[in-house]
PDB file of C-alpha atoms and ligand atoms in Angstrom:
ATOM      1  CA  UNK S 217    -120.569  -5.260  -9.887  1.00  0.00           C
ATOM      2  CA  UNK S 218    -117.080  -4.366 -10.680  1.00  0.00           C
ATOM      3  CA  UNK S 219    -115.761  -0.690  -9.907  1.00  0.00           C
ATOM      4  CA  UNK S 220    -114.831   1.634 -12.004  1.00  0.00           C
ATOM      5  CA  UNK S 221    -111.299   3.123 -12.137  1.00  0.00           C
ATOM      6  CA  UNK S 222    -110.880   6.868 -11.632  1.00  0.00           C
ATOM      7  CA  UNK S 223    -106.969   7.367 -11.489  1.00  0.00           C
ATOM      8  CA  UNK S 224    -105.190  10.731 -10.791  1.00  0.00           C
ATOM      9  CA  UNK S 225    -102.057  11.049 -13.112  1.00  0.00           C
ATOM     10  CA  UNK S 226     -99.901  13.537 -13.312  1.00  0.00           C
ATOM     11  CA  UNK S 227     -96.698  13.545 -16.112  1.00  0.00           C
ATOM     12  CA  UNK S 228     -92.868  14.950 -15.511  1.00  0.00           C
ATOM     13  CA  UNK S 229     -93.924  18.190 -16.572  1.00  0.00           C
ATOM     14  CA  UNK S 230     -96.592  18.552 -14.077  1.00  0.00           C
ATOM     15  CA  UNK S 231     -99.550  18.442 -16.699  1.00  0.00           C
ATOM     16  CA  UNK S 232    -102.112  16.505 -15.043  1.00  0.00           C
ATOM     17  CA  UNK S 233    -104.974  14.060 -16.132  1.00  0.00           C
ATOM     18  CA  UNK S 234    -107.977  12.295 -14.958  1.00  0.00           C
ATOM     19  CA  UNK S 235    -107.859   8.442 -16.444  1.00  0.00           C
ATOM     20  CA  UNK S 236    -111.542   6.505 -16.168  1.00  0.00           C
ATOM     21  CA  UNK S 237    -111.808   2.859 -16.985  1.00  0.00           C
ATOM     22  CA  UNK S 238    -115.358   1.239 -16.291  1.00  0.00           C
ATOM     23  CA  UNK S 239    -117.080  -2.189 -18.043  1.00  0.00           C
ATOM     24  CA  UNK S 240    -117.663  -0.013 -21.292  1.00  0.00           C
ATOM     25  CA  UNK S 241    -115.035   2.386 -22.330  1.00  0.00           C
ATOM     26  CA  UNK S 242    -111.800   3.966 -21.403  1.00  0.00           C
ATOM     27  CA  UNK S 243    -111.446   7.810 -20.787  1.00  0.00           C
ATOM     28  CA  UNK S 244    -108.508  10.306 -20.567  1.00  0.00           C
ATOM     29  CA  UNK S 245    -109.427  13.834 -19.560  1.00  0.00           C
ATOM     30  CA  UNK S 246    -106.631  16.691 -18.821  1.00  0.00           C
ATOM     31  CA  UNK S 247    -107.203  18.917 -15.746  1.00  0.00           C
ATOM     32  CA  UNK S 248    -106.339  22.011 -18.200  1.00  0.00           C
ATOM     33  CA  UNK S 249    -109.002  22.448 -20.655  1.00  0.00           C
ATOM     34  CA  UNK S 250    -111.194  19.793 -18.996  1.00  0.00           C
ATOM     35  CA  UNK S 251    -109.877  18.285 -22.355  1.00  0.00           C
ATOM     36  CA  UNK S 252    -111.291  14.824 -23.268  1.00  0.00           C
ATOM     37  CA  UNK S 253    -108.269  13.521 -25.350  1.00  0.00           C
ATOM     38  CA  UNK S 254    -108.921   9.970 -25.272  1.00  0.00           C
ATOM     39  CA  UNK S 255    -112.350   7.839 -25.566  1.00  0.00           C
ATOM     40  CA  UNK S 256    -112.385   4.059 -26.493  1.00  0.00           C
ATOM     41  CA  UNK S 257    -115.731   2.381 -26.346  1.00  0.00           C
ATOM     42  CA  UNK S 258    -114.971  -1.860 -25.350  1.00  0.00           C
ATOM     43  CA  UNK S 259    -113.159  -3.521 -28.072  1.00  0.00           C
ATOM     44  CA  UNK S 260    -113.494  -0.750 -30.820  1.00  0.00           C
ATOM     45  CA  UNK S 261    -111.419   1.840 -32.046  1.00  0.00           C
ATOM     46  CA  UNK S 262    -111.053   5.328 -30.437  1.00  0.00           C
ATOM     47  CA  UNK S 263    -113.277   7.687 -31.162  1.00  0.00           C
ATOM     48  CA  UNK S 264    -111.429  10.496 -30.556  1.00  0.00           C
ATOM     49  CA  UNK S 265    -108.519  11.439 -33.123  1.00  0.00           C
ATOM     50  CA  UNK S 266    -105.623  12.560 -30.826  1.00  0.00           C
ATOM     51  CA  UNK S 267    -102.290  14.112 -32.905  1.00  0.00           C
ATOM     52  CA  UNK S 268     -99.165  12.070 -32.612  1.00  0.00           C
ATOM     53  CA  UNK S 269     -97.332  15.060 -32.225  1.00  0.00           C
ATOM     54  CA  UNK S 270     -99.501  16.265 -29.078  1.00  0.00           C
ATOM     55  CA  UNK S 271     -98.177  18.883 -26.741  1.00  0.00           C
ATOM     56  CA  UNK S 272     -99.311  17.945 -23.329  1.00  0.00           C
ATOM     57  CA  UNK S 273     -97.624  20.941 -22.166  1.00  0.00           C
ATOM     58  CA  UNK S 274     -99.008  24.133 -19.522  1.00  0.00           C
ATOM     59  CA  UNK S 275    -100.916  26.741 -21.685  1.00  0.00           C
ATOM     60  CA  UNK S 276    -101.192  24.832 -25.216  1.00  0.00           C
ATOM     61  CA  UNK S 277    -104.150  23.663 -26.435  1.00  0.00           C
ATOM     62  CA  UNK S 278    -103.670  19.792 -27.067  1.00  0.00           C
ATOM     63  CA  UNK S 279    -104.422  18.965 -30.953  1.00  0.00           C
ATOM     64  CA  UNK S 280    -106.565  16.339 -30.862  1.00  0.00           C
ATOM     65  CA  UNK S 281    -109.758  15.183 -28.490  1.00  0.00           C
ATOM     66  CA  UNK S 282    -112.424  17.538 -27.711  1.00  0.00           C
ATOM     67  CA  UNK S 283    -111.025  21.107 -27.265  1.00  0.00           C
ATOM     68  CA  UNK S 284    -113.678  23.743 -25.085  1.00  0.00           C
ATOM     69  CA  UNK S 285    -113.621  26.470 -27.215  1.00  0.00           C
ATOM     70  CA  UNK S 286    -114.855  29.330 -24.722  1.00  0.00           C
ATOM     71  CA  UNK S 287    -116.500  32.191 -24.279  1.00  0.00           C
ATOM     72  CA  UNK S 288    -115.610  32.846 -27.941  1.00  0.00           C
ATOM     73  CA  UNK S 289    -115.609  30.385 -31.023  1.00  0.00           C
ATOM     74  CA  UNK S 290    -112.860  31.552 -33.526  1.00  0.00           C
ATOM     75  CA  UNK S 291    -111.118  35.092 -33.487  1.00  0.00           C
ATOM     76  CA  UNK S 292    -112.010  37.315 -31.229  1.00  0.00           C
ATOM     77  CA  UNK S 293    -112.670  40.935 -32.399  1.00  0.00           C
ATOM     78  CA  UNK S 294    -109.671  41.772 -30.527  1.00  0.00           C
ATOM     79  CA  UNK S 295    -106.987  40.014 -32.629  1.00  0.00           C
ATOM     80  CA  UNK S 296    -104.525  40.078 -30.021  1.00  0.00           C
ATOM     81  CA  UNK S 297    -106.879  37.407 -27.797  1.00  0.00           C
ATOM     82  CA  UNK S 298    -106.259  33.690 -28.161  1.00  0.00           C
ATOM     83  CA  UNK S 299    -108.529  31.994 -31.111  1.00  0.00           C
ATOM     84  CA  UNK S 300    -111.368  30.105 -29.624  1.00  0.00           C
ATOM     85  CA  UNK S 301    -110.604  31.332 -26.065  1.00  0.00           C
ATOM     86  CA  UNK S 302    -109.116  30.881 -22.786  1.00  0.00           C
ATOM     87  CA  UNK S 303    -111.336  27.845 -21.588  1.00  0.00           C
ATOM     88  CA  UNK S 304    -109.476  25.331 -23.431  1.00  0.00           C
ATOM     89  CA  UNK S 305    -105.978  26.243 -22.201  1.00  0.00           C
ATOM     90  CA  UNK S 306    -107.014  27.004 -18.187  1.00  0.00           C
ATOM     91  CA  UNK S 307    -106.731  24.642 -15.591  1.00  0.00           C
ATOM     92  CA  UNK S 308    -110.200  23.174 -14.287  1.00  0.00           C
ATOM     93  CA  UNK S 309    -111.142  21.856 -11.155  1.00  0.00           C
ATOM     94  CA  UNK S 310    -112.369  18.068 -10.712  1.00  0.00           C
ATOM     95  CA  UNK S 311    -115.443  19.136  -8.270  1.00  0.00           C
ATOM     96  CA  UNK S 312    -117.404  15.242  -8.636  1.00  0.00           C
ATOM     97  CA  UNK S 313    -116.659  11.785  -9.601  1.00  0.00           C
ATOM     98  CA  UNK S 314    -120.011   9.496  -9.376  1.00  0.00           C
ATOM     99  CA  UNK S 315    -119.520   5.462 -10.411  1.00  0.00           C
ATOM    100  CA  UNK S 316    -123.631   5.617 -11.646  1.00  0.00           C
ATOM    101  CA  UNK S 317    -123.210   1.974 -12.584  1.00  0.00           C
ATOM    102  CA  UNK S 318    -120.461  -0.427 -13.477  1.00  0.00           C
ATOM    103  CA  UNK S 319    -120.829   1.094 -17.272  1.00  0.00           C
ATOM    104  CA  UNK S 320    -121.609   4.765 -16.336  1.00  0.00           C
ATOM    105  CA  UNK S 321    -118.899   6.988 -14.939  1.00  0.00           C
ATOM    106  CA  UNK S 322    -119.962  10.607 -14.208  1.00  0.00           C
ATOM    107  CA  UNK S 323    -117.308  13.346 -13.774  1.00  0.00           C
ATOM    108  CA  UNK S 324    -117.634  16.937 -13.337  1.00  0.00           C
ATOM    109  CA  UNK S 325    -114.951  20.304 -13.727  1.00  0.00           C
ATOM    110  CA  UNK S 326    -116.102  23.480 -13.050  1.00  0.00           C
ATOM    111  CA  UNK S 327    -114.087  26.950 -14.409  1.00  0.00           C
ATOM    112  CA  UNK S 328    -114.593  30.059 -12.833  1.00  0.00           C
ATOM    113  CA  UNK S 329    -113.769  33.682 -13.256  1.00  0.00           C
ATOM    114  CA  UNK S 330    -110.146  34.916 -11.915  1.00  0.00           C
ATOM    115  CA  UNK S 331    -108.564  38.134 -11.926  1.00  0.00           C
ATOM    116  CA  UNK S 332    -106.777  37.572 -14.771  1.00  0.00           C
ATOM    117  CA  UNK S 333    -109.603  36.024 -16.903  1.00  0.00           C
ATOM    118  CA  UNK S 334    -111.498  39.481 -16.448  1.00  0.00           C
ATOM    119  CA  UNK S 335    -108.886  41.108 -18.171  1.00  0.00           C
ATOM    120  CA  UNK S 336    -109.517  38.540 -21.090  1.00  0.00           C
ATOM    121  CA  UNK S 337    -113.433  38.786 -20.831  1.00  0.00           C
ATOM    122  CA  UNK S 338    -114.606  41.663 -18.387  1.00  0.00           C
ATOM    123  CA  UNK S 339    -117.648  39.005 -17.002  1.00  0.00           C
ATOM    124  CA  UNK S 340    -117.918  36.954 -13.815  1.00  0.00           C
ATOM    125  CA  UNK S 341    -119.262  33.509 -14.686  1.00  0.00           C
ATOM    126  CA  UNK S 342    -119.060  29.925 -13.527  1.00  0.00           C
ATOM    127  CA  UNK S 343    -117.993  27.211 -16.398  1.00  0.00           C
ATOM    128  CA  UNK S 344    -119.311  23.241 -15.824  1.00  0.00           C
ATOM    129  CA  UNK S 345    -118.555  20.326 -17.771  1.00  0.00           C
ATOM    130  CA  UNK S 346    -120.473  17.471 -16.974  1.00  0.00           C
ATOM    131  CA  UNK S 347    -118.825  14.356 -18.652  1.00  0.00           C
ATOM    132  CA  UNK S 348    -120.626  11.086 -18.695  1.00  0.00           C
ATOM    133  CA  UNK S 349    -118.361   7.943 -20.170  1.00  0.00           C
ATOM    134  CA  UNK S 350    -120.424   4.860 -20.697  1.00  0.00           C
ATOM    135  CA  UNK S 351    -120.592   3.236 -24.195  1.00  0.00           C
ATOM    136  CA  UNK S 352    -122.174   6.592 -24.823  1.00  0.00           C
ATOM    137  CA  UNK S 353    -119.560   9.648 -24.655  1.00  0.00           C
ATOM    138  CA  UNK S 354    -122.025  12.774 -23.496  1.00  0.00           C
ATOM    139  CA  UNK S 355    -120.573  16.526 -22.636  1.00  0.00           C
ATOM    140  CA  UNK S 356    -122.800  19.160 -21.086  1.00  0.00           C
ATOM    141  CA  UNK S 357    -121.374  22.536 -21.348  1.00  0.00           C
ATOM    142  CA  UNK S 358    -123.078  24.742 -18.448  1.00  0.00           C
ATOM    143  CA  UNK S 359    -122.543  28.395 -18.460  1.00  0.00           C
ATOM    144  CA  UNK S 360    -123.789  30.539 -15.841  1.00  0.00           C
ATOM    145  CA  UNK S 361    -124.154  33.883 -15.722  1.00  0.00           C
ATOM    146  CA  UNK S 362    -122.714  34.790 -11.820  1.00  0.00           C
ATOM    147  CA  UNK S 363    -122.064  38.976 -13.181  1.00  0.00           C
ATOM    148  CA  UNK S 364    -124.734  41.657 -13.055  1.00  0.00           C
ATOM    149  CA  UNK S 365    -124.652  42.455 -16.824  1.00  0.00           C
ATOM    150  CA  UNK S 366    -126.060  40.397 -19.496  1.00  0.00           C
ATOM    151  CA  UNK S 367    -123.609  38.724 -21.632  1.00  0.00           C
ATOM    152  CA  UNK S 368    -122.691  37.130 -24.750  1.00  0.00           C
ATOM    153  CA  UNK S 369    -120.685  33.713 -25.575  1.00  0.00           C
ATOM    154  CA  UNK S 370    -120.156  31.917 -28.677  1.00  0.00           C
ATOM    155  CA  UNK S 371    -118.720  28.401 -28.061  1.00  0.00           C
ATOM    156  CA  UNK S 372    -117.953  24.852 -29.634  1.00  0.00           C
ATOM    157  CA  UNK S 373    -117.050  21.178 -28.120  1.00  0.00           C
ATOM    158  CA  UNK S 374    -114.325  21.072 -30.925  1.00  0.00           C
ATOM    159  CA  UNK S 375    -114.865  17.364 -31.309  1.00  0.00           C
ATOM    160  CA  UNK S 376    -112.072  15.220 -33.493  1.00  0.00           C
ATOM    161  CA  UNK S 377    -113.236  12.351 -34.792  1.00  0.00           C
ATOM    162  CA  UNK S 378    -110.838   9.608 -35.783  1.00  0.00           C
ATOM    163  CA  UNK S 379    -111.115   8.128 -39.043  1.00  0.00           C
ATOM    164  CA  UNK S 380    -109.817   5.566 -41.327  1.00  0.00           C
ATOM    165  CA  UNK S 381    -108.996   7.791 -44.749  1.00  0.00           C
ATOM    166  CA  UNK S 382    -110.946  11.267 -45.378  1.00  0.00           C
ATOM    167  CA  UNK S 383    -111.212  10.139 -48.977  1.00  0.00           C
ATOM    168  CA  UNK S 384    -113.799   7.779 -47.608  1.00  0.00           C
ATOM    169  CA  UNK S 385    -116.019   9.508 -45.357  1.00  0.00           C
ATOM    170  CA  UNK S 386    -119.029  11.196 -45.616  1.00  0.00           C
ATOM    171  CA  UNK S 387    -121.354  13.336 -43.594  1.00  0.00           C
ATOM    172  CA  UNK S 388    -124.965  13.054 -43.306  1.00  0.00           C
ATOM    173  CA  UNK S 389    -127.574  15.679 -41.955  1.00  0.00           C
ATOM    174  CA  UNK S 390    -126.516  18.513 -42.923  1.00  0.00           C
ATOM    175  CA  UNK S 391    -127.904  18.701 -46.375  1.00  0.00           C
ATOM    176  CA  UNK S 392    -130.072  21.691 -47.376  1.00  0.00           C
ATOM    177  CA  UNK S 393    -129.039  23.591 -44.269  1.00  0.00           C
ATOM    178  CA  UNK S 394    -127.016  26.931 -44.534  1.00  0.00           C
ATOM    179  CA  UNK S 395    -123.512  27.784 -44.260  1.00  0.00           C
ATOM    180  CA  UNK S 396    -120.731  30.188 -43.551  1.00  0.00           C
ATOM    181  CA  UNK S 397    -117.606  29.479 -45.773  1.00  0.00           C
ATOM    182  CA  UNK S 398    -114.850  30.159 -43.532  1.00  0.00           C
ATOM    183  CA  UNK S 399    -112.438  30.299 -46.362  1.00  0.00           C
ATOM    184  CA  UNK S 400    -114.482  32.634 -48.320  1.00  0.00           C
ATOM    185  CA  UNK S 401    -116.799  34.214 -46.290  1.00  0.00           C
ATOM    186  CA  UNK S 402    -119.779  33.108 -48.341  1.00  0.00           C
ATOM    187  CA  UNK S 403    -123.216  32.149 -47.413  1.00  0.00           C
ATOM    188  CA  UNK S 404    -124.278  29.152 -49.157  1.00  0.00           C
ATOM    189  CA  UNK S 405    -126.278  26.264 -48.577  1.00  0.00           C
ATOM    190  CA  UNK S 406    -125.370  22.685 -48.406  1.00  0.00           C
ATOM    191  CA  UNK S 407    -126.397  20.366 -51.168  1.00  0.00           C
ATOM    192  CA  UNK S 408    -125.830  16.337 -50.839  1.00  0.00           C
ATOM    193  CA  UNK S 409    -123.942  15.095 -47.737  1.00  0.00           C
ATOM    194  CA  UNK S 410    -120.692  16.145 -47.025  1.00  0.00           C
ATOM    195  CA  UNK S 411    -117.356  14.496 -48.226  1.00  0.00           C
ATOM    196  CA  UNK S 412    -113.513  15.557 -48.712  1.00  0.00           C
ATOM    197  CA  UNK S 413    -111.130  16.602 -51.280  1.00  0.00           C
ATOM    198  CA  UNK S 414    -110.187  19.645 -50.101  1.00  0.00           C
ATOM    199  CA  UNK S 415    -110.048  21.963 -47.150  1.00  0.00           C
ATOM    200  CA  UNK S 416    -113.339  22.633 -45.233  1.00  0.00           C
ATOM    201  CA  UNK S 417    -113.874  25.124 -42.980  1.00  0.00           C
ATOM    202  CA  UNK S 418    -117.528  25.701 -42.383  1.00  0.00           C
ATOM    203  CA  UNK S 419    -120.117  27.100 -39.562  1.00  0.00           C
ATOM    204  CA  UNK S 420    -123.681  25.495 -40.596  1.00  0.00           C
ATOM    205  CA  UNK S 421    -126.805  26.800 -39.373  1.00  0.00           C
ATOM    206  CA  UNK S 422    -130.304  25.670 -38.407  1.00  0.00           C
ATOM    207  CA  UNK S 423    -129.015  22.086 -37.456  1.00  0.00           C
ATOM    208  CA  UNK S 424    -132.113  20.293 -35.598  1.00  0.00           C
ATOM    209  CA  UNK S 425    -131.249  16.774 -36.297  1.00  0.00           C
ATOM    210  CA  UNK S 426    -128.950  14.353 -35.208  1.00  0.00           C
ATOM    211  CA  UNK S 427    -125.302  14.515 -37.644  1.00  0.00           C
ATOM    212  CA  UNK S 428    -123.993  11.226 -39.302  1.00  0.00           C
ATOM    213  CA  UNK S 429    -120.409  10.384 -39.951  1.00  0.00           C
ATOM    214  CA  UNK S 430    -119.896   7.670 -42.315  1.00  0.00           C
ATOM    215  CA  UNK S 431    -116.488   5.807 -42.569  1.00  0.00           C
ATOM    216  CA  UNK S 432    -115.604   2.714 -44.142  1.00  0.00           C
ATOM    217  CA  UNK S 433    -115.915   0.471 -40.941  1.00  0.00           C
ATOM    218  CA  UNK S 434    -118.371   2.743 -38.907  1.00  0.00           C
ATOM    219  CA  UNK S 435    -121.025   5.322 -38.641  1.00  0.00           C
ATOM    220  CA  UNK S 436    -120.728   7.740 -35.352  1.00  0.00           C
ATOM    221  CA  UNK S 437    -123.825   9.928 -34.026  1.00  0.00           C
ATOM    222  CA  UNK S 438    -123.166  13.183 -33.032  1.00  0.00           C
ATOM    223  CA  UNK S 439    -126.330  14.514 -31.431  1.00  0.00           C
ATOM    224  CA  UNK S 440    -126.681  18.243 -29.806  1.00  0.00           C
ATOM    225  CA  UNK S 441    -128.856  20.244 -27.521  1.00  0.00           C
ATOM    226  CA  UNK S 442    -129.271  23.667 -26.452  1.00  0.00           C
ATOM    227  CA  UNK S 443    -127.134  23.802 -30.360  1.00  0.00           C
ATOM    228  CA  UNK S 444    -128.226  25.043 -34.176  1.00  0.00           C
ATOM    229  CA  UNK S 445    -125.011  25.352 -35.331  1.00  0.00           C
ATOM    230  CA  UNK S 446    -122.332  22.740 -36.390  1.00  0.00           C
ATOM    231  CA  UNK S 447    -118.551  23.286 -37.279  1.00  0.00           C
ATOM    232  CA  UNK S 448    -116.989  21.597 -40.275  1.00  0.00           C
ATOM    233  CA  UNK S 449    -113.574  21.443 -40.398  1.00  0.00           C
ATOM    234  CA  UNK S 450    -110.657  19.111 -42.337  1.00  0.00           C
ATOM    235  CA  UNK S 451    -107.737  21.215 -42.793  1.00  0.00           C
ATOM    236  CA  UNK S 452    -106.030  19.395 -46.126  1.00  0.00           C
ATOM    237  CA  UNK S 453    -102.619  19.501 -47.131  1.00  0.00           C
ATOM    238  CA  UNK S 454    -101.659  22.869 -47.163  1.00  0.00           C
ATOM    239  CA  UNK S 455    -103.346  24.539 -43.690  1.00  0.00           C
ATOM    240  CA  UNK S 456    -102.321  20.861 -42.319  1.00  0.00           C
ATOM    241  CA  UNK S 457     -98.684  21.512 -42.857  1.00  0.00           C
ATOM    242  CA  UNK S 458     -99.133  25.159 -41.192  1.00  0.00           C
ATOM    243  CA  UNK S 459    -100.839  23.908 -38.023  1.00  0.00           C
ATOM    244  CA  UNK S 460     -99.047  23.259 -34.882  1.00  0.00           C
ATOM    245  CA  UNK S 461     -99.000  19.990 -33.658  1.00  0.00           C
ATOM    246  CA  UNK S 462     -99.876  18.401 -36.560  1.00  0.00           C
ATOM    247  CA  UNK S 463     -97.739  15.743 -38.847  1.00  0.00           C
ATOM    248  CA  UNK S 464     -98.161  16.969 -42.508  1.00  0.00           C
ATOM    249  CA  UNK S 465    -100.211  14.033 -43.242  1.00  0.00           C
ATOM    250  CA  UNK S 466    -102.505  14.432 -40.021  1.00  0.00           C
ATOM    251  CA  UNK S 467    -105.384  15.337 -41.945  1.00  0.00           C
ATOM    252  CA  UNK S 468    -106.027  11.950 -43.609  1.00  0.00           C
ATOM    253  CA  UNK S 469    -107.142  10.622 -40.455  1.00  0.00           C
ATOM    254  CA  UNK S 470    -109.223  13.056 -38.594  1.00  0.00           C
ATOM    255  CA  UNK S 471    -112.480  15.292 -38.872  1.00  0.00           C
ATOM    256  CA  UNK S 472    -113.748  17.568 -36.700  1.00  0.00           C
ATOM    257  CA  UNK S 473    -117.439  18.232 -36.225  1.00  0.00           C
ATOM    258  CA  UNK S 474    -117.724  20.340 -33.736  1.00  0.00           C
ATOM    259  CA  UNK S 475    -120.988  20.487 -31.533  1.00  0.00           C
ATOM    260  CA  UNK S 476    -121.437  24.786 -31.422  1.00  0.00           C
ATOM    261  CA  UNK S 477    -123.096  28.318 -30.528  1.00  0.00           C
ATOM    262  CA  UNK S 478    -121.674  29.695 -33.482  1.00  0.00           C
ATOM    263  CA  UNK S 479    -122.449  33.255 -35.481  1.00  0.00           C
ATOM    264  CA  UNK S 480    -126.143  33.255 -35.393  1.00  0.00           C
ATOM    265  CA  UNK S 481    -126.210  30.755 -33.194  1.00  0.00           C
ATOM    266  CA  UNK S 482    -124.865  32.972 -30.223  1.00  0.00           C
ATOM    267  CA  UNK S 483    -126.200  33.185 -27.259  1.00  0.00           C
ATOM    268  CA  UNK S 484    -126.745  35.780 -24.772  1.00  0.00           C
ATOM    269  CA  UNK S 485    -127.180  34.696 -20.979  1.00  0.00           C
ATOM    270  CA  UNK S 486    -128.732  36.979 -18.517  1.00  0.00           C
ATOM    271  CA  UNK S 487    -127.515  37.413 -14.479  1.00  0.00           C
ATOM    272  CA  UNK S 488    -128.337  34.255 -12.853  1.00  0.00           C
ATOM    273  CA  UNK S 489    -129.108  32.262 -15.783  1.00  0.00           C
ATOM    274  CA  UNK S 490    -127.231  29.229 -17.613  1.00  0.00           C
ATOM    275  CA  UNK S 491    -127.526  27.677 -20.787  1.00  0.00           C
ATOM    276  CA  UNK S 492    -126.256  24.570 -21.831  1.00  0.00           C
ATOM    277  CA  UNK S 493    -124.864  23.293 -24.956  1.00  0.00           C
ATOM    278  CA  UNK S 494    -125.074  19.187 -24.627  1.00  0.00           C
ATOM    279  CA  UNK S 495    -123.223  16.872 -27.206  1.00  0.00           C
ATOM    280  CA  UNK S 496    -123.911  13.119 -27.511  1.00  0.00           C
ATOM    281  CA  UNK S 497    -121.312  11.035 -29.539  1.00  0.00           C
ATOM    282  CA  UNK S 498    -121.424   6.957 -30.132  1.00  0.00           C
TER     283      UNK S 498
HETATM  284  C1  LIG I   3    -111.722  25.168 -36.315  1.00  0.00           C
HETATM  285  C2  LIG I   3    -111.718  26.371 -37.220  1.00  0.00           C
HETATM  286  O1  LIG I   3    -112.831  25.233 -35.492  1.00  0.00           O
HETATM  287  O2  LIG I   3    -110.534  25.165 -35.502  1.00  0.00           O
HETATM  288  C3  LIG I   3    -110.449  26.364 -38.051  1.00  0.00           C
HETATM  289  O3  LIG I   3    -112.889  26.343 -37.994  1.00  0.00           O
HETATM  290  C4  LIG I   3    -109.214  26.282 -37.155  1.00  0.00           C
HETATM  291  O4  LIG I   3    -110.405  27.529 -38.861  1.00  0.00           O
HETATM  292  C5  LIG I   3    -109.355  25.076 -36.251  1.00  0.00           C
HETATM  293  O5  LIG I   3    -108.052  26.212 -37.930  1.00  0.00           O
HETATM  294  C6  LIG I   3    -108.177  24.842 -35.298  1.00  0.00           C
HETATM  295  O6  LIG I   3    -107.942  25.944 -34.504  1.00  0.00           O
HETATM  296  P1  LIG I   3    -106.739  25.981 -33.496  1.00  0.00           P
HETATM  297  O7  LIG I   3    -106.814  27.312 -32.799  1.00  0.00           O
HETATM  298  O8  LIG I   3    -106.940  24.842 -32.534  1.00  0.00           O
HETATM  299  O9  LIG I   3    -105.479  25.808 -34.294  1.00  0.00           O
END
């Protein structure tokens, strides 16, 4: 059986990542964010859609991958808090490696509460992400409850997914399943699978089933547990140009459905108690 590679890197600038190689896939994951930002099953294309313009820089988010969004999805009610969180911009600690088999690598990062994250969110918790890499990628999002108060998160595996041309894609398994328009605030409810001419920004609802997305040259899975709600998103021309990171034509070649706990979907976790929000992708 040959090993698998888990290398320690570490770049000029001090921003660090975890690189995984084993007999089916390749894996890049940054020690800030616990940020997946590169997965390559054997002889296919990535997965993941990771910006050219990347910053791999202390305290930005990198655009591209699989962002934590955590222990909020979106704005916070408090404007002046970071959108989507502090999770995906804090540095994690590697706490287990575990070579299961010569195709299964197992890697865990754990987040927990500091000073200055209870001035951000006033709870004490403990943060997990279990990351398996075979030719499967699979994500298990573990919160834990370690206050004495009940409390509330809403939370997404803001996956990317890399594709060929966004005129030519299509999502399946979402149809007949409600929606929040992020761009207009409107209920409405999905009718026919999902495709692209303009921006999207939606939080679907009631998602039991498995989500299909259909490019030219291959279909991906995206399967969730301990999940109803799905994120949407394709920012188009004019929010691409806007966005940081991004190259103005970015958004032909990415899509992000992101596995959630989103508006209705929120959950609230008691004192000593966990949930866990699972994505499958492959
Ligand atoms: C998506 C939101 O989840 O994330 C979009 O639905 C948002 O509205 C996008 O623009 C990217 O957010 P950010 O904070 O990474 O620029």
């Amino acid at each position: 059986m040959e090993n698998a590679l888990i290398e320690y890197k570490k770049l000029s600038n001090g921003f660090e990542y975890i690189e995984i190689e084993n007999s089916s896939a390749v894996a890049k994951i940054a020690l800030q964010g616990a940020h997946i930002f590169h997965y390559e099953q054997n002889s296919k294309e990535p997965l993941l859609w990771l910006s050219d313009t990347s910053d791999f820089e202390m305290a930005k988010s990198i655009r591209g991958g699989v962002p934590i969004c955590w222990p909020w999805f979106g704005l916070n009610k408090d404007k002046s808090l970071p959108q989507h969180g502090f999770a995906r911009t804090a540095l994690w600690k590697l706490t287990n490696t575990n070579e299961a088999d010569a195709n299964t690598t197992e890697i865990t990062f754990k987040l927990q509460y500091t000073k200055e994250s209870l001035k951000l969110w006033p709870y004490k918790f403990e943060l997990e992400l279990h990351v398996r890499i075979s030719d499967r990628l699979v994500m298990e999002l573990k919160t834990t409850n370690i206050d004495d108060k009940p409390f509330e998160i809403t939370q997404a595996l803001h996956t990317y997914f890399r594709v060929s041309d966004i005129l030519h894609v299509a999502i399946e398994g979402l149809d007949k399943k409600p929606y929040l328009d992020a761009l207009t605030y409107k209920r409405e409810i999905q009718n026919a699978d999902i495709t692209f001419n303009q921006e999207v920004d939606r939080v679907y609802q009631e998602v039991s089933d498995e989500v299909i997305l259909k490019d030219t040259n291959r279909t991906l899975h995206v399967e969730n547990e301990g999940s109803s709600s799905i994120v949407v998103w394709n920012p188009w021309i004019d929010k691409c140009k806007r966005m940081s990171a991004m190259n103005d034509d970015a958004y032909k070649n990415m899509v992000c459905i992101e596995s959630a706990n989103a508006f209705e979907d929120a959950r609230v976790i008691k004192p000593n108690k966990s949930h866990t929000l699972k994505a499958t992708l492959y």
